[in-house]
Structure formats: C-alpha cells, structure tokens
Coordinates of N, CA and C in Angstrom, one line a residue:
M1 N -17.8 -8.3 15.4 CA -18.4 -7.1 14.8 C -18.4 -7.6 12.8
R2 N -18.9 -7.0 12.2 CA -18.5 -7.0 10.9 C -17.9 -6.3 10.4
K3 N -16.7 -6.5 9.5 CA -15.3 -6.0 9.0 C -15.5 -5.3 7.8
E4 N -14.4 -4.4 7.4 CA -14.6 -3.8 6.2 C -14.5 -5.1 5.1
Q5 N -14.9 -4.9 3.8 CA -14.9 -5.8 2.8 C -15.5 -6.8 3.1
Y6 N -16.7 -7.1 4.0 CA -17.6 -7.8 4.6 C -18.9 -7.6 4.3
Q7 N -20.1 -8.3 3.5 CA -21.2 -8.0 3.3 C -22.0 -7.0 4.4
V8 N -23.2 -6.2 4.3 CA -23.9 -6.0 5.4 C -24.9 -7.0 5.7
P9 N -25.4 -7.5 6.8 CA -26.1 -8.6 6.8 C -27.7 -8.2 6.3
E10 N -28.1 -9.6 5.6 CA -29.6 -9.2 4.8 C -30.7 -9.5 6.1
V11 N -31.1 -8.5 6.1 CA -32.5 -8.4 6.9 C -33.5 -7.7 6.5
Q12 N -34.9 -7.7 6.9 CA -36.0 -7.0 6.7 C -36.4 -5.8 7.6
F13 N -36.4 -4.8 7.3 CA -36.7 -3.7 7.9 C -38.0 -3.0 7.8
Q14 N -39.1 -2.9 9.2 CA -40.1 -2.6 8.9 C -40.6 -1.1 9.1
F15 N -40.7 -0.3 8.1 CA -41.1 1.0 7.7 C -42.5 1.3 8.2
R16 N -42.7 2.5 8.7 CA -44.1 2.8 8.6 C -44.4 4.2 7.4
E17 N -45.2 3.7 6.2 CA -45.1 4.7 5.5 C -46.9 4.9 5.1
S18 N -47.4 6.1 5.2 CA -48.9 6.3 4.7 C -49.9 5.5 5.5
G19 N -49.4 5.6 7.0 CA -50.5 4.3 7.6 C -50.2 2.9 7.8
E20 N -49.5 2.5 6.8 CA -49.2 0.9 6.7 C -47.6 0.4 7.1
F21 N -47.6 -0.6 7.5 CA -46.2 -1.4 7.2 C -45.7 -1.9 6.4
V22 N -44.5 -1.1 5.8 CA -43.9 -1.6 4.8 C -42.7 -2.5 4.8
T23 N -42.5 -3.3 4.4 CA -41.6 -4.1 4.4 C -40.0 -4.0 3.4
R24 N -38.9 -3.7 3.9 CA -38.0 -3.1 3.0 C -36.6 -3.9 3.3
T25 N -36.2 -4.9 2.4 CA -34.8 -5.4 2.9 C -33.2 -4.8 2.6
T26 N -32.6 -5.4 2.9 CA -31.0 -4.5 2.7 C -30.8 -4.9 1.5
S27 N -31.1 -5.7 0.9 CA -30.7 -5.4 -0.6 C -31.7 -4.3 -1.3
E28 N -32.6 -4.4 -1.2 CA -33.6 -3.3 -2.0 C -32.6 -1.9 -1.6
L29 N -32.1 -1.9 -0.6 CA -31.6 -0.5 0.2 C -30.2 -0.1 -0.4
F30 N -29.8 -1.5 -0.3 CA -27.9 -1.3 -0.4 C -27.3 -1.5 -2.2
N31 N -28.2 -2.4 -2.7 CA -27.8 -3.1 -3.9 C -27.3 -2.0 -5.2
N32 N -26.4 -2.0 -5.9 CA -26.3 -1.0 -6.7 C -25.8 0.4 -6.2
K33 N -25.9 0.7 -5.4 CA -25.5 2.0 -4.6 C -24.4 2.2 -3.2
R34 N -24.1 3.3 -3.6 CA -22.7 3.9 -2.6 C -23.3 4.7 -1.5
V35 N -23.4 3.9 -0.4 CA -24.3 4.6 0.5 C -23.3 5.3 2.0
V36 N -23.7 6.3 2.5 CA -23.3 6.3 4.1 C -24.4 5.7 4.9
I37 N -23.9 4.7 5.9 CA -24.9 4.5 6.7 C -24.2 5.2 8.2
F38 N -25.0 5.4 8.9 CA -24.5 5.9 10.4 C -25.5 5.3 11.5
S39 N -25.1 4.8 12.7 CA -26.3 4.4 13.6 C -25.6 5.1 14.9
L40 N -26.9 5.1 15.9 CA -26.8 5.9 16.8 C -27.5 5.1 17.9
P41 N -26.9 5.8 19.2 CA -28.1 4.8 20.3 C -29.5 5.0 20.4
G42 N -29.9 6.2 20.0 CA -31.5 6.1 19.9 C -32.1 7.7 19.3
A43 N -33.4 7.6 18.7 CA -34.1 9.0 18.5 C -34.2 9.8 19.6
F44 N -34.1 11.0 19.5 CA -34.4 11.8 20.1 C -33.3 12.2 21.3
T45 N -32.4 11.5 21.2 CA -31.1 11.5 22.3 C -30.3 12.8 22.2
P46 N -30.0 13.4 22.9 CA -28.9 14.6 22.7 C -27.8 15.0 21.9
T47 N -27.0 14.0 21.5 CA -25.7 14.1 20.5 C -26.5 13.4 19.3
C48 N -27.1 12.4 19.6 CA -28.0 12.4 17.7 C -28.8 13.5 17.5
S49 N -30.0 13.8 18.1 CA -30.5 15.2 17.6 C -29.7 16.4 17.6
A50 N -28.7 16.8 18.1 CA -28.0 18.2 18.2 C -26.9 18.4 17.4
Y51 N -26.4 16.8 16.8 CA -25.2 17.1 15.7 C -24.9 15.9 14.5
Q52 N -25.4 14.8 15.2 CA -25.0 13.9 13.9 C -26.3 13.6 13.0
L53 N -27.6 13.9 13.6 CA -28.4 13.4 12.4 C -28.7 14.8 11.8
P54 N -28.9 16.2 12.4 CA -28.6 17.6 11.4 C -27.6 17.7 10.6
G55 N -25.9 17.1 11.0 CA -25.0 17.5 10.4 C -24.7 16.6 9.2
F56 N -25.5 15.2 9.4 CA -25.3 14.3 7.9 C -26.7 15.2 7.3
E57 N -27.5 15.8 7.3 CA -28.4 16.5 7.0 C -28.0 17.5 6.2
E58 N -27.4 17.8 6.6 CA -26.9 19.4 6.2 C -25.6 19.2 4.9
K59 N -25.2 18.1 5.5 CA -24.2 17.6 4.3 C -24.4 17.0 3.3
Y60 N -25.6 16.7 3.3 CA -26.3 15.6 2.0 C -25.9 15.9 1.0
D61 N -25.7 17.0 0.7 CA -25.6 17.4 -0.9 C -24.5 17.6 -1.4
D62 N -23.5 18.0 -0.3 CA -22.0 17.3 -0.6 C -21.5 16.1 -0.5
F63 N -22.0 15.5 0.1 CA -21.8 14.0 -0.2 C -22.4 13.3 -1.5
L64 N -23.6 13.8 -2.1 CA -23.9 13.3 -2.9 C -23.0 13.6 -4.4
G65 N -22.6 14.9 -4.1 CA -21.5 15.4 -5.1 C -20.2 14.8 -4.8
L66 N -19.8 13.8 -3.9 CA -18.7 13.2 -4.4 C -18.9 11.6 -4.7
G67 N -20.4 11.3 -5.3 CA -20.8 10.2 -6.0 C -21.4 9.3 -5.0
I68 N -21.8 9.9 -3.5 CA -22.4 9.1 -2.8 C -24.0 8.7 -3.5
D69 N -24.7 7.9 -2.9 CA -25.9 7.8 -3.8 C -27.2 8.3 -2.9
D70 N -26.9 8.2 -1.2 CA -28.1 8.2 -0.2 C -27.4 8.1 1.3
I71 N -28.1 8.6 2.2 CA -27.5 8.3 3.3 C -28.3 7.8 4.1
Y72 N -28.2 6.6 4.8 CA -28.9 6.3 6.0 C -28.6 6.7 7.0
C73 N -30.0 6.7 8.3 CA -29.4 6.7 9.7 C -30.2 5.6 10.2
I74 N -29.7 4.8 10.8 CA -30.3 3.7 11.6 C -30.5 3.2 12.7
S75 N -31.3 3.3 13.6 CA -31.2 3.1 15.0 C -32.4 2.1 15.5
V76 N -32.1 1.5 17.0 CA -33.2 0.7 17.3 C -34.1 1.2 17.3
N77 N -35.3 1.6 17.1 CA -36.4 2.3 17.3 C -37.6 1.6 16.2
D78 N -38.5 2.2 16.4 CA -39.7 1.8 15.5 C -39.9 2.4 14.5
G79 N -40.6 2.1 13.5 CA -41.0 3.1 12.4 C -41.9 4.4 12.8
F80 N -42.7 4.4 13.8 CA -43.4 5.6 14.4 C -42.3 6.5 14.7
V81 N -41.8 5.6 15.9 CA -40.4 6.7 16.4 C -39.7 7.3 15.3
M82 N -39.2 6.8 14.4 CA -38.5 7.6 13.5 C -39.2 8.3 13.0
N83 N -39.9 8.1 12.3 CA -41.1 9.0 11.7 C -40.9 10.4 12.1
A84 N -41.5 9.9 13.5 CA -41.5 11.5 14.3 C -40.5 12.1 14.7
W85 N -39.3 11.5 14.7 CA -38.0 12.2 14.8 C -37.7 12.8 13.4
A86 N -37.9 12.3 12.4 CA -37.7 12.9 11.4 C -38.6 14.3 10.9
Q87 N -39.7 14.2 11.1 CA -40.1 15.0 11.3 C -39.9 16.4 12.4
D88 N -39.9 16.0 13.7 CA -39.1 16.7 14.6 C -38.0 17.8 14.3
Q89 N -37.5 17.0 13.5 CA -35.7 17.5 13.3 C -35.8 17.9 11.9
N90 N -37.1 18.0 11.0 CA -37.3 18.5 9.6 C -36.5 17.8 9.2
I91 N -35.9 16.8 8.9 CA -35.4 16.0 8.2 C -35.8 15.8 6.7
E92 N -35.7 16.1 5.7 CA -35.9 15.9 4.0 C -34.9 14.8 3.4
K93 N -33.9 14.9 3.8 CA -32.8 14.1 2.5 C -32.4 13.1 3.2
V94 N -31.6 13.0 4.5 CA -31.3 11.6 5.3 C -32.6 10.7 5.4
K95 N -32.3 9.5 4.9 CA -33.3 8.4 5.2 C -33.5 7.7 6.5
L96 N -34.2 7.8 7.0 CA -34.3 7.1 8.4 C -34.8 5.6 8.3
I97 N -33.9 4.7 9.0 CA -34.3 3.3 8.8 C -34.8 3.0 9.8
P98 N -35.9 2.3 10.6 CA -36.0 1.9 11.7 C -35.6 0.2 11.7
D99 N -35.2 0.2 13.0 CA -34.6 -1.3 13.0 C -35.0 -1.8 14.4
G100 N -36.4 -1.8 14.7 CA -36.9 -2.1 15.8 C -36.6 -3.3 16.7
N101 N -36.3 -4.5 16.0 CA -36.1 -5.8 16.2 C -34.2 -6.0 16.8
A102 N -33.4 -5.2 16.0 CA -32.3 -4.7 16.1 C -31.5 -5.9 15.5
Y103 N -32.2 -6.3 14.4 CA -31.8 -7.4 13.4 C -30.5 -7.1 12.8
F104 N -30.4 -6.1 12.1 CA -29.4 -5.5 11.4 C -28.2 -5.1 12.3
T105 N -29.0 -4.2 13.7 CA -27.6 -4.3 14.7 C -27.0 -5.1 14.9
R106 N -27.5 -6.2 15.3 CA -27.0 -7.2 16.1 C -26.3 -8.0 15.1
S107 N -26.7 -8.2 13.7 CA -25.9 -9.0 12.9 C -24.8 -8.2 12.6
M108 N -24.3 -6.8 13.0 CA -23.4 -6.0 12.5 C -22.6 -5.9 13.7
G109 N -22.8 -6.5 14.7 CA -21.8 -6.4 15.9 C -22.1 -5.5 16.5
M110 N -22.9 -4.6 16.5 CA -22.7 -3.1 17.4 C -24.3 -3.3 18.2
L111 N -24.5 -4.2 18.9 CA -25.4 -3.9 19.7 C -25.1 -4.4 21.1
V112 N -25.6 -3.0 21.9 CA -24.7 -3.3 23.5 C -26.1 -2.9 24.2
S113 N -25.7 -3.3 25.3 CA -27.0 -3.0 26.7 C -26.4 -1.4 26.9
K114 N -27.5 -0.9 27.0 CA -27.7 0.2 28.0 C -28.6 0.6 29.1
S115 N -28.9 -0.5 29.5 CA -29.9 -1.0 30.8 C -29.1 0.0 31.7
N116 N -27.9 0.1 32.0 CA -27.7 1.4 32.9 C -28.2 2.8 32.6
L117 N -29.2 3.4 31.6 CA -29.8 4.8 31.1 C -31.2 4.1 30.9
G118 N -31.5 2.8 31.2 CA -33.2 2.5 30.9 C -33.5 2.7 29.3
F119 N -32.4 2.2 28.7 CA -32.6 2.3 27.0 C -32.6 0.9 26.8
G120 N -32.7 -0.2 27.4 CA -32.5 -1.7 27.4 C -31.1 -1.9 26.0
D121 N -31.6 -2.5 25.1 CA -30.6 -3.2 23.9 C -30.7 -2.0 22.7
R122 N -29.4 -1.2 22.5 CA -29.3 0.1 21.4 C -28.2 -0.7 20.8
S123 N -27.9 0.5 19.7 CA -26.7 0.7 18.4 C -25.5 1.2 19.4
W124 N -24.3 0.7 19.1 CA -23.6 1.7 19.2 C -23.0 2.5 18.4
R125 N -23.0 3.6 18.7 CA -22.5 4.7 17.7 C -21.0 4.6 16.6
Y126 N -21.9 4.2 15.5 CA -20.7 4.2 14.3 C -21.3 4.5 13.3
A127 N -20.4 4.9 12.1 CA -21.0 5.1 10.6 C -19.9 4.2 9.3
A128 N -20.4 4.1 8.7 CA -19.8 3.4 7.4 C -20.0 3.5 6.0
I129 N -19.2 3.3 5.4 CA -19.4 3.7 3.7 C -19.8 1.9 3.2
V130 N -20.7 2.0 2.5 CA -21.2 0.6 2.0 C -21.3 0.9 0.5
D131 N -20.5 -0.3 -0.3 CA -20.7 0.1 -1.6 C -21.2 -1.4 -2.5
N132 N -22.5 -0.8 -3.1 CA -23.0 -2.5 -3.5 C -23.6 -3.3 -2.5
G133 N -23.3 -3.0 -1.2 CA -23.4 -4.3 -0.2 C -22.5 -4.7 0.7
V134 N -21.2 -4.1 0.3 CA -20.3 -4.5 1.0 C -19.6 -3.5 1.6
I135 N -19.2 -3.7 3.1 CA -18.8 -2.4 4.0 C -17.5 -2.0 3.7
E136 N -17.5 -1.0 2.3 CA -16.1 -0.3 2.5 C -14.9 -0.1 3.8
K137 N -15.7 1.3 4.3 CA -14.9 1.6 5.7 C -16.0 1.8 7.0
L138 N -15.2 1.7 8.0 CA -16.0 1.6 9.2 C -15.8 2.6 9.9
F139 N -16.3 3.4 10.7 CA -16.1 4.3 11.6 C -16.8 4.1 13.0
V140 N -15.8 3.5 13.8 CA -16.4 3.0 15.2 C -16.3 3.9 16.4
E141 N -16.8 4.0 17.1 CA -16.4 4.9 18.4 C -15.7 4.1 19.1
A142 N -14.5 4.8 20.1 CA -13.9 3.7 20.6 C -14.7 3.4 22.3
G143 N -14.3 2.0 23.0 CA -15.0 1.9 23.8 C -16.3 0.9 23.8
Q144 N -16.1 0.2 22.9 CA -17.6 -0.4 22.6 C -17.8 -1.6 23.7
R145 N -19.1 -1.3 24.4 CA -19.0 -2.4 25.7 C -20.7 -2.1 26.2
D146 N -20.9 -3.2 26.9 CA -22.4 -2.8 27.5 C -22.4 -2.1 28.7
N147 N -23.4 -1.1 28.6 CA -23.3 -0.1 29.9 C -22.5 0.6 29.9
A148 N -22.1 1.5 29.1 CA -20.6 2.3 29.0 C -21.4 3.3 29.6
D149 N -20.6 4.3 30.4 CA -21.0 5.4 31.2 C -20.4 6.5 30.4
T150 N -20.3 6.5 29.3 CA -19.8 7.8 28.4 C -20.5 7.2 26.9
D151 N -20.8 8.3 26.0 CA -21.0 8.1 24.9 C -20.2 8.8 23.5
P152 N -19.1 8.3 23.3 CA -18.2 8.9 22.2 C -18.6 9.5 21.4
Y153 N -18.2 10.2 20.4 CA -18.7 10.8 19.5 C -17.4 12.0 18.7
E154 N -16.8 11.0 18.2 CA -15.5 11.6 17.4 C -15.4 11.0 15.9
E155 N -15.8 9.5 15.8 CA -15.1 8.6 14.5 C -16.3 8.8 13.8
S156 N -17.3 8.6 14.3 CA -18.5 9.1 13.5 C -19.0 10.2 13.0
T157 N -18.2 10.9 12.9 CA -19.2 12.4 12.7 C -19.3 12.9 11.0
P158 N -20.1 13.6 10.6 CA -20.3 13.9 9.6 C -18.9 14.5 9.0
D159 N -18.2 15.1 9.3 CA -17.0 15.2 8.9 C -16.0 14.7 8.6
K160 N -15.8 13.7 9.9 CA -14.8 12.6 9.4 C -15.1 11.4 8.3
V161 N -16.2 11.6 8.3 CA -16.7 10.6 7.2 C -16.9 11.2 5.9
F162 N -17.0 12.3 6.0 CA -17.1 13.2 4.4 C -15.6 13.2 3.8
E163 N -14.7 13.4 5.0 CA -13.1 13.7 4.7 C -12.8 12.4 3.8
Y164 N -13.0 11.1 4.4 CA -12.9 9.9 3.9 C -13.1 9.6 2.6
V165 N -14.7 10.4 2.2 CA -15.7 10.0 0.7 C -14.6 10.8 0.0
A166 N -14.0 12.2 0.2 CA -13.5 13.1 -0.2 C -12.2 12.6 -0.6
S167 N -11.6 11.7 -0.2 CA -10.2 11.2 -0.5 C -10.3 10.3 -1.3
T168 N -11.3 9.8 -1.6 CA -11.4 8.2 -2.4 C -11.8 8.9 -4.0
V169 N -12.7 9.9 -4.0 CA -12.7 10.5 -5.3 C -11.3 10.8 -6.1
K170 N -11.0 10.2 -7.4 CA -10.4 10.3 -8.2 C -10.3 11.6 -8.7
V171 N -8.6 12.0 -8.6 CA -8.6 13.5 -9.5 C -9.1 13.7 -11.2
G172 N -9.6 14.4 -11.3 CA -10.2 14.5 -12.8 C -11.3 13.5 -13.4
A173 N -11.9 13.2 -12.3 CA -13.0 12.0 -12.6 C -14.4 13.0 -12.6
T174 N -15.3 12.6 -13.2 CA -16.5 13.4 -13.6 C -17.5 12.4 -12.7
I175 N -18.0 12.8 -11.9 CA -19.2 12.2 -11.3 C -21.1 13.0 -11.8

C-alpha cells in the first residue's frame, strides 16, 4: 500500500466527455493542488451512493474554504458508469474519476477482490489528502482483504477527513 509522504501513482485515466474519450494523467489532476480523494467499491452501490459521494458533495465548499483545491472520487468503473452515476446523484462539484483498468487503485495498493459479491476487482474504501501529488494523509477503512464480508465506513467519511483538514489550517492564516 502507498504510504503517507509518497507520490501518488502516475497513470492515465480515460474520461468520457462530449461523446469522446479523453485521457488525463495523474500529473494533470494532482500537480500544484491540494486535493481530497476518496475511493469506494463502486458506483451505484448503497453506502457510496447514500453517504460517501453525497457527503463530500455537500461539504465541497467547506473544504474549499479550508484551502482544498478540489475533491476527486475514484472508482474502478468506466467513464460511462461514472458519468451516469454523477448525473443520477446530481453531482455538480466533486469530480468523478474513472479507473476502469484499476491502474491507479492497484498502484495505490487498494485493489481487492470482491468476487464473493460478483463485483470482481474493486477498490477498498479509503480517502486521502494529496498535496502536489504527494500523499499527505491516508484514511483507510479497517480489515482490507479480498472477499471481505463487510464494507466498513468509519475512517473515510467526509466528516473525519474534514476534521483533519480543519486541524491543518494555521490560525490567522488567510486563504
């Protein structure tokens, strides 16, 4: 697993925009920015759709007020699915990043098998603060393993991540 103070993996993501495939690199998304990323087992799944994605969308402006430049949701799904999920959830602020080939997720050390649920390989649930491409802080759910019978959601919540970001703001600093 990638650890704090290490670079995020350099990969290419395949987005689907205006009827075309568009390639973006990790460098394009992360360089010269302090961002929140969170990753989850899959689009349209219960916890992801009811709590995690809408929670980060709701707190988006609060995060920006603390100096975060953007929030990214990464999932082992293709661009078509991620776009449909964003539309279904009325997501306007959080950027959904398709990791259809799991290159980023695998390189982060977060790829797990969820074959017991018929999902194949997916991301373990986690969040991170990434500053200029370097992992500043990781929030990884307990029990990471293949074919887990539970899907914990305690460490990577928007509130827990927000609490950390708020603790890093220097008193008297202007943002």
